[in-house]
Amino acid sequence: MDQSVAIQETLADGEYCIIAVQGMLCEGDSRQSRLLGLVRYRLEHGGQEHALFLYTHRRMAITGDDVSLDRIVPVSRDFTLEEVSPDGELYILGSDVTVQLDTAELSLMFQLPFGSHTRMFLQEVARACPGFDPVTPDPEFRWLSRYRCTQLQSQLPTPHGWNSAPGTWPGCARIGGGRYPSRNGLWGLEEARSGAGSVLFGGGAVDQTGLRLAEVARGGGPLWGRSGRRGRRDEEVEEAGREMSAAAGSRERDSAGNSHFDDLRPNGKGLLVDQSSWGQDKPEDLLPRQNKSKSEITDMVRSSTITVSDKAHILSMQKFGLRDTLVKSELVQKEEDYTYIQNFRFFVGTYNVNGQSPKECLRPWLRHSVEAPDVYCVGFQELDLSKEAFFFQDTPKEEEWFKAVSDCLHPGAKYAKIKLIRLVGIMLLLYVKEEHAAYISEVEAESVGTGIMGRMNKGGVAIRFRFHNTSICVVNSHLAAHTEECERRNQDYKDICSRMQFCQVDPGLPPLTISKHDVILWLGDLNYRIEELDVEKVKKLIEEKAFQTLYAYDQLKTQVAAKAVFEGFTEGELTFQPTYKYDTGSDDWDTSEKCRAPAWCDRILWKGKNITQLSYQSHMALKTSDHKPVSSVFDIGVKVRNEELYRKTLEEIVRSLDKMENANIPSVSLSKREFCFQNVKYMQLQVESFTIHNGQVPCRFEFINKPDEQSYCKQWLNANPSRGFLLPDSTIEIELELFVNKSTATKLNSNEDKIEDILVLHLDRGKDYFLSVSGNYLPSCFGSPIHTLCYMKEPILDLPLETVRELTLRPLWTEDDGSQLENPMEIPKELWMMVDYLYRNAVQQEDLFQQPGLRSEFEHVRDCLDTGMIDTLSASNHSVAEALLLFLESLPEPVICYSAYHNCLECSGNYTASKQVISTLPTFHKNVFNYLMAFLQELLKNSAKNHLDENILASIFGSLLLRNPAGHQKLEMVEKKKAQEFIHQFLCNSP
């Protein structure tokens, strides 16, 4: 997910987030998640300045509401960012990248995830560093003054004055960066940073010529750092760069017509997609990893090794040409000719810990096999059930359980941690034996939340990696609870499968989904229950150890048999008793008031070839939780490369390519060029597809922007993939995905935008093809303004389009003018329909507004509201509740108008003043606010049943009713809490 979008929402005009990466801020033993965004500001005179914005966040940043500015570090002349490796730390292919950020007054250390995105981030930071042209003035960063909370004087302080007393600005973001050195200081040589594995990009040991060759990351091009000798000209740098390129043996080749295809890699199906060469092996460099030195392995692991300093320039990045691309494609297709299968032992474990800290040794679970596993995959669910973990993604229990696992791994081997990923309470750990670390590559981790409104109390995390030549994906999921929510669990599974996407090492390649792996291991609390049997019958069958009889009533078994979920997966025989639900600290079944029926909630499944399950069991000895941990041990056949056969295959490919001619102009045929999307609805995906068939010339394609447009298509449209590479006589299917959400619905409702677009498909060295997209959008109450809906006495789909247009464009503050439309409703009828339904059916519903609904039911609710057929409304309480939240989120002007936002924050905690602010709202908005508060207070009267409290409702509705003005800086967490406090006081006081 591109989290720069969330940061962009927090920025002011003229500020642009180039790229963002999520990492861990390391301070002593503390690890805190931070979102790092590189922000560019264009100056009036045409130059530009950059700063690193650091944000705290409560989850995967989807919108600006999910992030809070922590501090800003200007990318000044004394700014450095370099990779470091602590002494004694094992170099692990695919492990996190540790970088240190230094300025004159600030030093921070971060762990960034290994992968292509981190490499791109570090590369962009390198480009952003100021140069050393003495004519270029020092950056002043006057644009950052808006983030200071103190009143600006009429004359801004000078840059030197700004930083003479650095520190945290009261109540606002801290500015890092520090002093701006004098001219003499600028040109002095910086002493190289020492430390094992440190790769200094610029600013290191510099010879008398003033130029230094930095370490070259595997597959990357020559990287140059520049020293402080004044007067060195660009021509000298370029000449040195040419010499270095020659020495490096550049293999970039031009095809006929002085064109070449760079940065490409096959995907194994005839398609090659545009990519960067960073971190990629060239064919002649594809050597056995075990023969590489420690420093070479470092380069392989840290292919993102860039240390940004004020003395660093990137002058040339070596790329792959067409020949290298085709060699890689042929190697993929001939893989079976030079690989063999070797078995490795995998331990896979899952444990729902019910929010508990580790209280007992985990050895009975993690060490039960005699032979030490080669790989450990360990998953947890419900790591932390606190509200802080739920809303702010912060928990100390991550470190507690990580240490508990690390201390109890098999004593017969030494293990290296490859990756840890956590989403609220779902955590996955990956370890391998140290001797296998050099064969682990392409490590990526992702998460998908399936909880209501993206709050992610349920969902999944996954780690994918390549072990030798086999791609493996490990998924840990926690699906929806309760016996009756089987369909919701199925939807959670499908959401995880469709939304879990991994960036590839090559940035141009399309993301990998779970299914695109040789081996898939799926573990977790899947929450499927035993149905059709009462509790006592279930317990009796367990006592008789009639597990196969009981298994016939298992929901997962029936859903897999119906091909509703886990199609193609295998699960071992269940020879152990159900793992849920026990009284904590015992082996007794649940004796609480709810008396849950026992169930096999905790499961492990697999998919792929050459997989043998050796054991599948639960571990009754552990009693910390109301679940029992489950483990499975596998022998998995991994493709290992035979180096002699590999070299022979490579030589044959190179010889055959010597005869290849590629001077012709590429051409393709398209199966379809006109696409019509009929009756497009709000938040209902429509997909049209077409096929590109390539001729006899390798061909790179890409959808390109039309003149004066910022994107190749409108915001509601997406092409997947949007670019790629085709081998001769190969095909690819392109999907055009149309999806209308809160960002695009209002203009479609008002007819300011239409389902019309032209896509330009461009062939490199070839011609352009034009694709026509058309269709019609069905207006919806979702995305319509409050006052517009109040004037619509008829359902929106029963009104003429011109009437919908006029009402949607009607200015907010002229709403009381009844000259044209008389007797409007006090609140939107659609809002009343949803609240009335919930009032009649759901005031005692447990987990209301916290448990997600079903997508199909949301679509049904939307259609009922838009057609006025409320009598046909039949949906779960959770689906209607989620529809209400989505309705409030889609309002183009929130219930509390943008203009009143800051007044609400100022009077937060003063109920009298807060009521006064609400009284100034436009009539319809004021009515809606009071109506919602009255409804929420009714819910609180039933808190003993629905388990809601003022804090939960304030946190959920605070960000929906009270939103920051568009384009304004998002506030700090303390001020977000003020917004929640504003709503909280209305929930606690009678009208």
PDB file of N, CA and C in Angstrom, residues 86 194 204 293 360 366 384 395 426 460 468 508 632 645 668 715 786 801:
ATOM      1  N   PRO A  86      25.371  -3.431  13.493  1.00  0.00           N
ATOM      2  CA  PRO A  86      26.048  -3.608  14.784  1.00  0.00           C
ATOM      3  C   PRO A  86      27.071  -4.734  14.730  1.00  0.00           C
ATOM      4  N   SER A 194      32.868   4.596  11.447  1.00  0.00           N
ATOM      5  CA  SER A 194      33.369   3.225  11.559  1.00  0.00           C
ATOM      6  C   SER A 194      32.261   2.311  12.031  1.00  0.00           C
ATOM      7  N   GLY A 204      32.917   9.586   3.076  1.00  0.00           N
ATOM      8  CA  GLY A 204      33.812   8.604   3.655  1.00  0.00           C
ATOM      9  C   GLY A 204      35.247   9.000   3.412  1.00  0.00           C
ATOM     10  N   SER A 293      31.996 -13.759  -0.128  1.00  0.00           N
ATOM     11  CA  SER A 293      32.553 -13.303   1.139  1.00  0.00           C
ATOM     12  C   SER A 293      31.486 -12.584   1.943  1.00  0.00           C
ATOM     13  N   GLU A 360       4.542 -18.841  30.888  1.00  0.00           N
ATOM     14  CA  GLU A 360       5.136 -20.176  31.008  1.00  0.00           C
ATOM     15  C   GLU A 360       6.064 -20.409  29.826  1.00  0.00           C
ATOM     16  N   LEU A 366       7.424 -25.427  21.045  1.00  0.00           N
ATOM     17  CA  LEU A 366       8.417 -25.112  20.020  1.00  0.00           C
ATOM     18  C   LEU A 366       9.529 -26.145  19.905  1.00  0.00           C
ATOM     19  N   ASP A 384      -2.576  -8.522  21.987  1.00  0.00           N
ATOM     20  CA  ASP A 384      -2.935  -7.468  22.933  1.00  0.00           C
ATOM     21  C   ASP A 384      -4.375  -7.070  22.652  1.00  0.00           C
ATOM     22  N   THR A 395       1.959  -1.774  21.355  1.00  0.00           N
ATOM     23  CA  THR A 395       1.853  -2.749  22.435  1.00  0.00           C
ATOM     24  C   THR A 395       3.231  -3.211  22.871  1.00  0.00           C
ATOM     25  N   ILE A 426      -2.125  -9.497  15.685  1.00  0.00           N
ATOM     26  CA  ILE A 426      -1.725 -10.617  14.833  1.00  0.00           C
ATOM     27  C   ILE A 426      -0.242 -10.463  14.520  1.00  0.00           C
ATOM     28  N   GLY A 460      -5.046 -10.363   8.489  1.00  0.00           N
ATOM     29  CA  GLY A 460      -3.935 -11.280   8.318  1.00  0.00           C
ATOM     30  C   GLY A 460      -2.627 -10.556   8.071  1.00  0.00           C
ATOM     31  N   HIS A 468      16.495 -20.643  -1.536  1.00  0.00           N
ATOM     32  CA  HIS A 468      17.152 -21.166  -2.742  1.00  0.00           C
ATOM     33  C   HIS A 468      16.329 -20.692  -3.954  1.00  0.00           C
ATOM     34  N   GLY A 508       9.286  -2.412 -10.993  1.00  0.00           N
ATOM     35  CA  GLY A 508       8.374  -2.347 -12.122  1.00  0.00           C
ATOM     36  C   GLY A 508       7.483  -3.558 -12.267  1.00  0.00           C
ATOM     37  N   SER A 632       2.641 -27.844  13.504  1.00  0.00           N
ATOM     38  CA  SER A 632       2.779 -28.848  12.448  1.00  0.00           C
ATOM     39  C   SER A 632       4.224 -28.803  11.965  1.00  0.00           C
ATOM     40  N   LEU A 645      25.339 -27.428 -13.829  1.00  0.00           N
ATOM     41  CA  LEU A 645      24.262 -27.438 -14.821  1.00  0.00           C
ATOM     42  C   LEU A 645      23.776 -26.021 -15.113  1.00  0.00           C
ATOM     43  N   VAL A 668       1.544  -4.872 -31.672  1.00  0.00           N
ATOM     44  CA  VAL A 668       0.692  -5.775 -30.912  1.00  0.00           C
ATOM     45  C   VAL A 668      -0.718  -5.706 -31.484  1.00  0.00           C
ATOM     46  N   GLN A 715      -9.472   9.058 -11.619  1.00  0.00           N
ATOM     47  CA  GLN A 715      -9.237   8.496 -10.294  1.00  0.00           C
ATOM     48  C   GLN A 715     -10.053   7.242 -10.036  1.00  0.00           C
ATOM     49  N   ILE A 786     -25.259  16.644   2.965  1.00  0.00           N
ATOM     50  CA  ILE A 786     -26.396  16.535   3.876  1.00  0.00           C
ATOM     51  C   ILE A 786     -27.557  17.398   3.399  1.00  0.00           C
ATOM     52  N   LEU A 801     -31.820  13.203 -13.441  1.00  0.00           N
ATOM     53  CA  LEU A 801     -30.400  13.481 -13.235  1.00  0.00           C
ATOM     54  C   LEU A 801     -30.139  14.969 -13.103  1.00  0.00           C
TER      55      LEU A 801
END
